[in-house]
Amino acid sequence: MGTAFLSAILLLGATHSPLGWSGEVRDHEAKAAPGPLRLHIVGGLANVHQFQRHEVPFWTERVRSLTGGRVIADIVPFDKAGVPGNDMLRLMSAGAVPFGTALLGVSSSTDPEFGAIDLAGLSPDMPTLRRSADALRPYLQRILNERYGLRLLAVYAYPAQVLFCRDRFKSLKDLAGRRIRTSTPSQSDLFEALGAYPVRTAFSEMLSHMNSGNTSCAVTGAMSGNTVGLHQVTGHLSPLTISWGMSLFAANEAAWQALPPDIQKIISTELRQLEVDVWADADRETQEGIDCNVGARTCANGSPGRMQLVQPTADDVRLRAEVFRHTVLPRWFMRCGEPCEKLWATRMSVSSQ
């Protein structure tokens, strides 16, 4: 379905249909059209609970119900749609993907500002992450609009990104020399500072890299790792939060403006509730993912594993904070320059305290 889905939305974009409809109807003509509006949505990561339990039913069931059948949407995860993560915002800007989800960590490779919410080591807990997201949201909306012509509709959080390793370790200092799967530039900065070798790897390729021996550890969500079977090929798990994994859902502005006002109101209102639900699940699944990986009785929504839990020491917590201050933050400033220094000083430094 993935390649065919991308081909379809690219074709629709080429015919200037801003909503990805099956017809050529636009703007005011669309409002008078007798048939339903058909929306093609590119969602978040496949094979994780956020997509399966929240995004899919929201678009395929709830939106249709709330609009009385006036809007019919289908959704595919971006990593199964043939859409490279680095190209998502560009494709949305061009109208080829009218409604889509972008991983902020991936997008930060080309737009370093987008990594500000979730720099590795910045947010040790959910309340700190929420403060960071709230502080940055107005800036993110402005940059998306000015740079890409997009309207920000939701900001999602994945569960805490923690460390799975095949071999035994007792502390962060033991990771020196290991090849560790990372997903964002700042995660790579953190582990490089610890003497490890970061290997930037897409989520969909993470397990194959572990199986092949290309990596011996992986940073990912506690429950996400369980869902794809990471607990079956690794034996040691540190619950120390490295980062969280953030994504945004946005619409091409022309596609959004082509929707009737009442449909805009329904979708934007319901997306705010979807965002609340996704964040609540991310918080809950952080602990449940850990419970499942170690085989605790409290595991209800994952596969029980037999991993050994590596409890963080006070030195680990202190070292994470030091690496953030002395490596992660300065390297982010180097990638981004003055805009990020100003952003940190005006919006982020207070929220991180």
PDB file of N, CA and C in Angstrom, residues 60-148:
ATOM      1  N   THR A  60     -10.333   7.457  10.565  1.00  0.00           N
ATOM      2  CA  THR A  60     -11.201   6.570   9.797  1.00  0.00           C
ATOM      3  C   THR A  60     -12.591   6.413  10.402  1.00  0.00           C
ATOM      4  N   GLU A  61     -12.735   6.712  11.700  1.00  0.00           N
ATOM      5  CA  GLU A  61     -14.034   6.512  12.345  1.00  0.00           C
ATOM      6  C   GLU A  61     -14.583   7.809  12.949  1.00  0.00           C
ATOM      7  N   ARG A  62     -13.797   8.443  13.818  1.00  0.00           N
ATOM      8  CA  ARG A  62     -14.331   9.583  14.553  1.00  0.00           C
ATOM      9  C   ARG A  62     -14.650  10.775  13.658  1.00  0.00           C
ATOM     10  N   VAL A  63     -13.750  11.137  12.764  1.00  0.00           N
ATOM     11  CA  VAL A  63     -13.999  12.278  11.887  1.00  0.00           C
ATOM     12  C   VAL A  63     -15.218  12.025  11.010  1.00  0.00           C
ATOM     13  N   ARG A  64     -15.329  10.838  10.497  1.00  0.00           N
ATOM     14  CA  ARG A  64     -16.495  10.510   9.665  1.00  0.00           C
ATOM     15  C   ARG A  64     -17.785  10.615  10.468  1.00  0.00           C
ATOM     16  N   SER A  65     -17.745  10.126  11.716  1.00  0.00           N
ATOM     17  CA  SER A  65     -18.942  10.176  12.552  1.00  0.00           C
ATOM     18  C   SER A  65     -19.325  11.608  12.916  1.00  0.00           C
ATOM     19  N   LEU A  66     -18.345  12.407  13.322  1.00  0.00           N
ATOM     20  CA  LEU A  66     -18.622  13.778  13.766  1.00  0.00           C
ATOM     21  C   LEU A  66     -19.092  14.681  12.634  1.00  0.00           C
ATOM     22  N   THR A  67     -18.680  14.354  11.418  1.00  0.00           N
ATOM     23  CA  THR A  67     -19.098  15.171  10.270  1.00  0.00           C
ATOM     24  C   THR A  67     -20.309  14.582   9.560  1.00  0.00           C
ATOM     25  N   GLY A  68     -20.882  13.563  10.133  1.00  0.00           N
ATOM     26  CA  GLY A  68     -22.052  12.958   9.519  1.00  0.00           C
ATOM     27  C   GLY A  68     -21.759  12.372   8.151  1.00  0.00           C
ATOM     28  N   GLY A  69     -20.552  11.885   7.969  1.00  0.00           N
ATOM     29  CA  GLY A  69     -20.189  11.277   6.693  1.00  0.00           C
ATOM     30  C   GLY A  69     -19.744  12.270   5.635  1.00  0.00           C
ATOM     31  N   ARG A  70     -19.690  13.546   5.977  1.00  0.00           N
ATOM     32  CA  ARG A  70     -19.263  14.550   4.988  1.00  0.00           C
ATOM     33  C   ARG A  70     -17.775  14.474   4.696  1.00  0.00           C
ATOM     34  N   VAL A  71     -17.001  13.930   5.648  1.00  0.00           N
ATOM     35  CA  VAL A  71     -15.565  13.759   5.464  1.00  0.00           C
ATOM     36  C   VAL A  71     -15.220  12.288   5.653  1.00  0.00           C
ATOM     37  N   ILE A  72     -14.548  11.731   4.659  1.00  0.00           N
ATOM     38  CA  ILE A  72     -14.063  10.353   4.722  1.00  0.00           C
ATOM     39  C   ILE A  72     -12.549  10.407   4.549  1.00  0.00           C
ATOM     40  N   ALA A  73     -11.844   9.866   5.517  1.00  0.00           N
ATOM     41  CA  ALA A  73     -10.383   9.942   5.478  1.00  0.00           C
ATOM     42  C   ALA A  73      -9.774   8.553   5.517  1.00  0.00           C
ATOM     43  N   ASP A  74      -8.639   8.413   4.849  1.00  0.00           N
ATOM     44  CA  ASP A  74      -7.813   7.226   5.037  1.00  0.00           C
ATOM     45  C   ASP A  74      -6.461   7.680   5.534  1.00  0.00           C
ATOM     46  N   ILE A  75      -5.724   6.778   6.161  1.00  0.00           N
ATOM     47  CA  ILE A  75      -4.456   7.142   6.780  1.00  0.00           C
ATOM     48  C   ILE A  75      -3.452   6.020   6.605  1.00  0.00           C
ATOM     49  N   VAL A  76      -2.209   6.385   6.382  1.00  0.00           N
ATOM     50  CA  VAL A  76      -1.125   5.425   6.272  1.00  0.00           C
ATOM     51  C   VAL A  76       0.053   5.984   7.059  1.00  0.00           C
ATOM     52  N   PRO A  77       0.821   5.138   7.760  1.00  0.00           N
ATOM     53  CA  PRO A  77       1.992   5.636   8.492  1.00  0.00           C
ATOM     54  C   PRO A  77       3.061   6.109   7.507  1.00  0.00           C
ATOM     55  N   PHE A  78       3.772   7.166   7.866  1.00  0.00           N
ATOM     56  CA  PHE A  78       4.715   7.740   6.905  1.00  0.00           C
ATOM     57  C   PHE A  78       5.825   6.766   6.538  1.00  0.00           C
ATOM     58  N   ASP A  79       6.225   5.891   7.485  1.00  0.00           N
ATOM     59  CA  ASP A  79       7.315   4.974   7.178  1.00  0.00           C
ATOM     60  C   ASP A  79       6.846   3.766   6.375  1.00  0.00           C
ATOM     61  N   LYS A  80       5.561   3.702   6.038  1.00  0.00           N
ATOM     62  CA  LYS A  80       5.061   2.683   5.124  1.00  0.00           C
ATOM     63  C   LYS A  80       4.459   3.326   3.869  1.00  0.00           C
ATOM     64  N   ALA A  81       4.531   4.645   3.787  1.00  0.00           N
ATOM     65  CA  ALA A  81       3.935   5.363   2.661  1.00  0.00           C
ATOM     66  C   ALA A  81       4.961   5.699   1.588  1.00  0.00           C
ATOM     67  N   GLY A  82       6.218   5.336   1.830  1.00  0.00           N
ATOM     68  CA  GLY A  82       7.242   5.686   0.863  1.00  0.00           C
ATOM     69  C   GLY A  82       7.655   7.135   0.945  1.00  0.00           C
ATOM     70  N   VAL A  83       7.362   7.781   2.069  1.00  0.00           N
ATOM     71  CA  VAL A  83       7.713   9.187   2.262  1.00  0.00           C
ATOM     72  C   VAL A  83       8.959   9.270   3.155  1.00  0.00           C
ATOM     73  N   PRO A  84      10.110   9.671   2.628  1.00  0.00           N
ATOM     74  CA  PRO A  84      11.294   9.837   3.485  1.00  0.00           C
ATOM     75  C   PRO A  84      11.031  10.894   4.547  1.00  0.00           C
ATOM     76  N   GLY A  85      11.407  10.592   5.785  1.00  0.00           N
ATOM     77  CA  GLY A  85      11.136  11.523   6.879  1.00  0.00           C
ATOM     78  C   GLY A  85      11.678  12.912   6.639  1.00  0.00           C
ATOM     79  N   ASN A  86      12.880  12.990   6.047  1.00  0.00           N
ATOM     80  CA  ASN A  86      13.490  14.299   5.798  1.00  0.00           C
ATOM     81  C   ASN A  86      12.734  15.115   4.762  1.00  0.00           C
ATOM     82  N   ASP A  87      11.916  14.448   3.943  1.00  0.00           N
ATOM     83  CA  ASP A  87      11.202  15.145   2.864  1.00  0.00           C
ATOM     84  C   ASP A  87       9.765  15.501   3.228  1.00  0.00           C
ATOM     85  N   MET A  88       9.312  15.099   4.416  1.00  0.00           N
ATOM     86  CA  MET A  88       7.901  15.269   4.744  1.00  0.00           C
ATOM     87  C   MET A  88       7.452  16.720   4.673  1.00  0.00           C
ATOM     88  N   LEU A  89       8.158  17.636   5.311  1.00  0.00           N
ATOM     89  CA  LEU A  89       7.725  19.026   5.326  1.00  0.00           C
ATOM     90  C   LEU A  89       7.773  19.629   3.920  1.00  0.00           C
ATOM     91  N   ARG A  90       8.766  19.236   3.138  1.00  0.00           N
ATOM     92  CA  ARG A  90       8.858  19.747   1.769  1.00  0.00           C
ATOM     93  C   ARG A  90       7.677  19.267   0.932  1.00  0.00           C
ATOM     94  N   LEU A  91       7.316  17.994   1.065  1.00  0.00           N
ATOM     95  CA  LEU A  91       6.183  17.454   0.311  1.00  0.00           C
ATOM     96  C   LEU A  91       4.871  18.087   0.766  1.00  0.00           C
ATOM     97  N   MET A  92       4.753  18.362   2.061  1.00  0.00           N
ATOM     98  CA  MET A  92       3.561  19.036   2.551  1.00  0.00           C
ATOM     99  C   MET A  92       3.497  20.462   2.032  1.00  0.00           C
ATOM    100  N   SER A  93       4.641  21.121   2.006  1.00  0.00           N
ATOM    101  CA  SER A  93       4.681  22.492   1.500  1.00  0.00           C
ATOM    102  C   SER A  93       4.258  22.552   0.044  1.00  0.00           C
ATOM    103  N   ALA A  94       4.660  21.540  -0.739  1.00  0.00           N
ATOM    104  CA  ALA A  94       4.313  21.502  -2.157  1.00  0.00           C
ATOM    105  C   ALA A  94       2.870  21.083  -2.391  1.00  0.00           C
ATOM    106  N   GLY A  95       2.197  20.616  -1.343  1.00  0.00           N
ATOM    107  CA  GLY A  95       0.813  20.176  -1.488  1.00  0.00           C
ATOM    108  C   GLY A  95       0.684  18.726  -1.891  1.00  0.00           C
ATOM    109  N   ALA A  96       1.809  18.028  -2.080  1.00  0.00           N
ATOM    110  CA  ALA A  96       1.748  16.619  -2.451  1.00  0.00           C
ATOM    111  C   ALA A  96       1.212  15.777  -1.297  1.00  0.00           C
ATOM    112  N   VAL A  97       1.534  16.191  -0.059  1.00  0.00           N
ATOM    113  CA  VAL A  97       0.958  15.582   1.145  1.00  0.00           C
ATOM    114  C   VAL A  97       0.187  16.693   1.847  1.00  0.00           C
ATOM    115  N   PRO A  98      -1.118  16.790   1.610  1.00  0.00           N
ATOM    116  CA  PRO A  98      -1.881  17.912   2.177  1.00  0.00           C
ATOM    117  C   PRO A  98      -1.974  17.889   3.696  1.00  0.00           C
ATOM    118  N   PHE A  99      -2.057  16.679   4.281  1.00  0.00           N
ATOM    119  CA  PHE A  99      -2.168  16.527   5.732  1.00  0.00           C
ATOM    120  C   PHE A  99      -1.168  15.466   6.165  1.00  0.00           C
ATOM    121  N   GLY A 100      -0.202  15.842   6.997  1.00  0.00           N
ATOM    122  CA  GLY A 100       0.837  14.873   7.303  1.00  0.00           C
ATOM    123  C   GLY A 100       1.467  15.053   8.665  1.00  0.00           C
ATOM    124  N   THR A 101       2.220  14.031   9.055  1.00  0.00           N
ATOM    125  CA  THR A 101       2.905  13.981  10.339  1.00  0.00           C
ATOM    126  C   THR A 101       4.406  13.983  10.104  1.00  0.00           C
ATOM    127  N   ALA A 102       5.118  14.826  10.824  1.00  0.00           N
ATOM    128  CA  ALA A 102       6.572  14.899  10.704  1.00  0.00           C
ATOM    129  C   ALA A 102       7.203  14.637  12.055  1.00  0.00           C
ATOM    130  N   LEU A 103       8.209  13.788  12.088  1.00  0.00           N
ATOM    131  CA  LEU A 103       8.970  13.559  13.311  1.00  0.00           C
ATOM    132  C   LEU A 103       9.933  14.727  13.492  1.00  0.00           C
ATOM    133  N   LEU A 104       9.845  15.399  14.627  1.00  0.00           N
ATOM    134  CA  LEU A 104      10.658  16.592  14.835  1.00  0.00           C
ATOM    135  C   LEU A 104      12.148  16.258  14.889  1.00  0.00           C
ATOM    136  N   GLY A 105      12.492  15.110  15.461  1.00  0.00           N
ATOM    137  CA  GLY A 105      13.892  14.731  15.522  1.00  0.00           C
ATOM    138  C   GLY A 105      14.492  14.527  14.142  1.00  0.00           C
ATOM    139  N   VAL A 106      13.722  13.919  13.241  1.00  0.00           N
ATOM    140  CA  VAL A 106      14.184  13.707  11.863  1.00  0.00           C
ATOM    141  C   VAL A 106      14.240  15.035  11.121  1.00  0.00           C
ATOM    142  N   SER A 107      13.206  15.860  11.287  1.00  0.00           N
ATOM    143  CA  SER A 107      13.158  17.149  10.610  1.00  0.00           C
ATOM    144  C   SER A 107      14.261  18.084  11.086  1.00  0.00           C
ATOM    145  N   SER A 108      14.755  17.856  12.301  1.00  0.00           N
ATOM    146  CA  SER A 108      15.794  18.738  12.834  1.00  0.00           C
ATOM    147  C   SER A 108      17.115  18.589  12.098  1.00  0.00           C
ATOM    148  N   SER A 109      17.254  17.540  11.287  1.00  0.00           N
ATOM    149  CA  SER A 109      18.467  17.394  10.492  1.00  0.00           C
ATOM    150  C   SER A 109      18.590  18.516   9.472  1.00  0.00           C
ATOM    151  N   THR A 110      17.459  18.998   8.967  1.00  0.00           N
ATOM    152  CA  THR A 110      17.466  20.105   7.998  1.00  0.00           C
ATOM    153  C   THR A 110      16.992  21.413   8.613  1.00  0.00           C
ATOM    154  N   ASP A 111      16.180  21.325   9.672  1.00  0.00           N
ATOM    155  CA  ASP A 111      15.685  22.506  10.386  1.00  0.00           C
ATOM    156  C   ASP A 111      16.023  22.336  11.867  1.00  0.00           C
ATOM    157  N   PRO A 112      17.227  22.695  12.283  1.00  0.00           N
ATOM    158  CA  PRO A 112      17.672  22.412  13.658  1.00  0.00           C
ATOM    159  C   PRO A 112      16.750  22.968  14.740  1.00  0.00           C
ATOM    160  N   GLU A 113      16.036  24.054  14.444  1.00  0.00           N
ATOM    161  CA  GLU A 113      15.143  24.632  15.454  1.00  0.00           C
ATOM    162  C   GLU A 113      14.097  23.635  15.930  1.00  0.00           C
ATOM    163  N   PHE A 114      13.674  22.728  15.029  1.00  0.00           N
ATOM    164  CA  PHE A 114      12.610  21.804  15.376  1.00  0.00           C
ATOM    165  C   PHE A 114      13.040  20.780  16.423  1.00  0.00           C
ATOM    166  N   GLY A 115      14.338  20.652  16.648  1.00  0.00           N
ATOM    167  CA  GLY A 115      14.812  19.721  17.661  1.00  0.00           C
ATOM    168  C   GLY A 115      14.786  20.285  19.060  1.00  0.00           C
ATOM    169  N   ALA A 116      14.427  21.555  19.205  1.00  0.00           N
ATOM    170  CA  ALA A 116      14.514  22.226  20.505  1.00  0.00           C
ATOM    171  C   ALA A 116      13.637  21.587  21.570  1.00  0.00           C
ATOM    172  N   ILE A 117      12.456  21.141  21.208  1.00  0.00           N
ATOM    173  CA  ILE A 117      11.536  20.573  22.193  1.00  0.00           C
ATOM    174  C   ILE A 117      12.141  19.360  22.877  1.00  0.00           C
ATOM    175  N   ASP A 118      12.887  18.559  22.112  1.00  0.00           N
ATOM    176  CA  ASP A 118      13.263  17.240  22.607  1.00  0.00           C
ATOM    177  C   ASP A 118      14.752  16.967  22.478  1.00  0.00           C
ATOM    178  N   LEU A 119      15.585  17.939  22.807  1.00  0.00           N
ATOM    179  CA  LEU A 119      17.021  17.697  22.837  1.00  0.00           C
ATOM    180  C   LEU A 119      17.343  16.602  23.851  1.00  0.00           C
ATOM    181  N   ALA A 120      18.226  15.717  23.489  1.00  0.00           N
ATOM    182  CA  ALA A 120      18.578  14.611  24.384  1.00  0.00           C
ATOM    183  C   ALA A 120      19.122  15.145  25.703  1.00  0.00           C
ATOM    184  N   GLY A 121      18.537  14.672  26.792  1.00  0.00           N
ATOM    185  CA  GLY A 121      18.953  15.095  28.120  1.00  0.00           C
ATOM    186  C   GLY A 121      18.222  16.306  28.656  1.00  0.00           C
ATOM    187  N   LEU A 122      17.381  16.942  27.835  1.00  0.00           N
ATOM    188  CA  LEU A 122      16.697  18.164  28.252  1.00  0.00           C
ATOM    189  C   LEU A 122      15.549  17.895  29.220  1.00  0.00           C
ATOM    190  N   SER A 123      14.721  16.902  28.918  1.00  0.00           N
ATOM    191  CA  SER A 123      13.483  16.671  29.680  1.00  0.00           C
ATOM    192  C   SER A 123      13.516  15.299  30.343  1.00  0.00           C
ATOM    193  N   PRO A 124      13.878  15.231  31.614  1.00  0.00           N
ATOM    194  CA  PRO A 124      13.950  13.939  32.294  1.00  0.00           C
ATOM    195  C   PRO A 124      12.592  13.354  32.634  1.00  0.00           C
ATOM    196  N   ASP A 125      11.533  14.183  32.545  1.00  0.00           N
ATOM    197  CA  ASP A 125      10.197  13.697  32.888  1.00  0.00           C
ATOM    198  C   ASP A 125       9.154  14.405  32.028  1.00  0.00           C
ATOM    199  N   MET A 126       7.930  13.898  32.091  1.00  0.00           N
ATOM    200  CA  MET A 126       6.853  14.427  31.263  1.00  0.00           C
ATOM    201  C   MET A 126       6.494  15.879  31.577  1.00  0.00           C
ATOM    202  N   PRO A 127       6.423  16.304  32.844  1.00  0.00           N
ATOM    203  CA  PRO A 127       6.116  17.717  33.103  1.00  0.00           C
ATOM    204  C   PRO A 127       7.122  18.679  32.467  1.00  0.00           C
ATOM    205  N   THR A 128       8.416  18.317  32.515  1.00  0.00           N
ATOM    206  CA  THR A 128       9.427  19.173  31.883  1.00  0.00           C
ATOM    207  C   THR A 128       9.233  19.202  30.382  1.00  0.00           C
ATOM    208  N   LEU A 129       8.924  18.055  29.796  1.00  0.00           N
ATOM    209  CA  LEU A 129       8.686  17.991  28.353  1.00  0.00           C
ATOM    210  C   LEU A 129       7.501  18.863  27.966  1.00  0.00           C
ATOM    211  N   ARG A 130       6.443  18.815  28.752  1.00  0.00           N
ATOM    212  CA  ARG A 130       5.253  19.613  28.456  1.00  0.00           C
ATOM    213  C   ARG A 130       5.577  21.102  28.518  1.00  0.00           C
ATOM    214  N   ARG A 131       6.360  21.521  29.494  1.00  0.00           N
ATOM    215  CA  ARG A 131       6.739  22.935  29.569  1.00  0.00           C
ATOM    216  C   ARG A 131       7.535  23.356  28.331  1.00  0.00           C
ATOM    217  N   SER A 132       8.442  22.484  27.900  1.00  0.00           N
ATOM    218  CA  SER A 132       9.235  22.783  26.711  1.00  0.00           C
ATOM    219  C   SER A 132       8.339  22.900  25.480  1.00  0.00           C
ATOM    220  N   ALA A 133       7.400  21.979  25.338  1.00  0.00           N
ATOM    221  CA  ALA A 133       6.505  22.004  24.184  1.00  0.00           C
ATOM    222  C   ALA A 133       5.620  23.245  24.193  1.00  0.00           C
ATOM    223  N   ASP A 134       5.097  23.598  25.355  1.00  0.00           N
ATOM    224  CA  ASP A 134       4.243  24.788  25.458  1.00  0.00           C
ATOM    225  C   ASP A 134       5.038  26.056  25.138  1.00  0.00           C
ATOM    226  N   ALA A 135       6.291  26.097  25.591  1.00  0.00           N
ATOM    227  CA  ALA A 135       7.112  27.282  25.349  1.00  0.00           C
ATOM    228  C   ALA A 135       7.439  27.452  23.873  1.00  0.00           C
ATOM    229  N   LEU A 136       7.626  26.335  23.177  1.00  0.00           N
ATOM    230  CA  LEU A 136       8.078  26.403  21.786  1.00  0.00           C
ATOM    231  C   LEU A 136       6.942  26.436  20.775  1.00  0.00           C
ATOM    232  N   ARG A 137       5.748  26.080  21.183  1.00  0.00           N
ATOM    233  CA  ARG A 137       4.663  25.907  20.213  1.00  0.00           C
ATOM    234  C   ARG A 137       4.398  27.157  19.364  1.00  0.00           C
ATOM    235  N   PRO A 138       4.298  28.353  19.935  1.00  0.00           N
ATOM    236  CA  PRO A 138       4.054  29.528  19.080  1.00  0.00           C
ATOM    237  C   PRO A 138       5.158  29.750  18.050  1.00  0.00           C
ATOM    238  N   TYR A 139       6.400  29.508  18.454  1.00  0.00           N
ATOM    239  CA  TYR A 139       7.528  29.657  17.534  1.00  0.00           C
ATOM    240  C   TYR A 139       7.442  28.611  16.422  1.00  0.00           C
ATOM    241  N   LEU A 140       7.123  27.382  16.792  1.00  0.00           N
ATOM    242  CA  LEU A 140       7.008  26.306  15.813  1.00  0.00           C
ATOM    243  C   LEU A 140       5.921  26.613  14.794  1.00  0.00           C
ATOM    244  N   GLN A 141       4.796  27.118  15.260  1.00  0.00           N
ATOM    245  CA  GLN A 141       3.710  27.483  14.350  1.00  0.00           C
ATOM    246  C   GLN A 141       4.159  28.561  13.367  1.00  0.00           C
ATOM    247  N   ARG A 142       4.861  29.553  13.873  1.00  0.00           N
ATOM    248  CA  ARG A 142       5.296  30.646  12.995  1.00  0.00           C
ATOM    249  C   ARG A 142       6.293  30.167  11.942  1.00  0.00           C
ATOM    250  N   ILE A 143       7.269  29.362  12.356  1.00  0.00           N
ATOM    251  CA  ILE A 143       8.278  28.880  11.416  1.00  0.00           C
ATOM    252  C   ILE A 143       7.647  27.964  10.363  1.00  0.00           C
ATOM    253  N   LEU A 144       6.742  27.100  10.779  1.00  0.00           N
ATOM    254  CA  LEU A 144       6.073  26.218   9.825  1.00  0.00           C
ATOM    255  C   LEU A 144       5.303  27.014   8.783  1.00  0.00           C
ATOM    256  N   ASN A 145       4.649  28.076   9.232  1.00  0.00           N
ATOM    257  CA  ASN A 145       3.863  28.898   8.314  1.00  0.00           C
ATOM    258  C   ASN A 145       4.757  29.700   7.376  1.00  0.00           C
ATOM    259  N   GLU A 146       5.778  30.348   7.934  1.00  0.00           N
ATOM    260  CA  GLU A 146       6.634  31.216   7.124  1.00  0.00           C
ATOM    261  C   GLU A 146       7.531  30.428   6.179  1.00  0.00           C
ATOM    262  N   ARG A 147       8.044  29.299   6.655  1.00  0.00           N
ATOM    263  CA  ARG A 147       9.021  28.549   5.870  1.00  0.00           C
ATOM    264  C   ARG A 147       8.381  27.541   4.933  1.00  0.00           C
ATOM    265  N   TYR A 148       7.252  26.964   5.352  1.00  0.00           N
ATOM    266  CA  TYR A 148       6.660  25.880   4.573  1.00  0.00           C
ATOM    267  C   TYR A 148       5.205  26.107   4.179  1.00  0.00           C
TER     268      TYR A 148
END
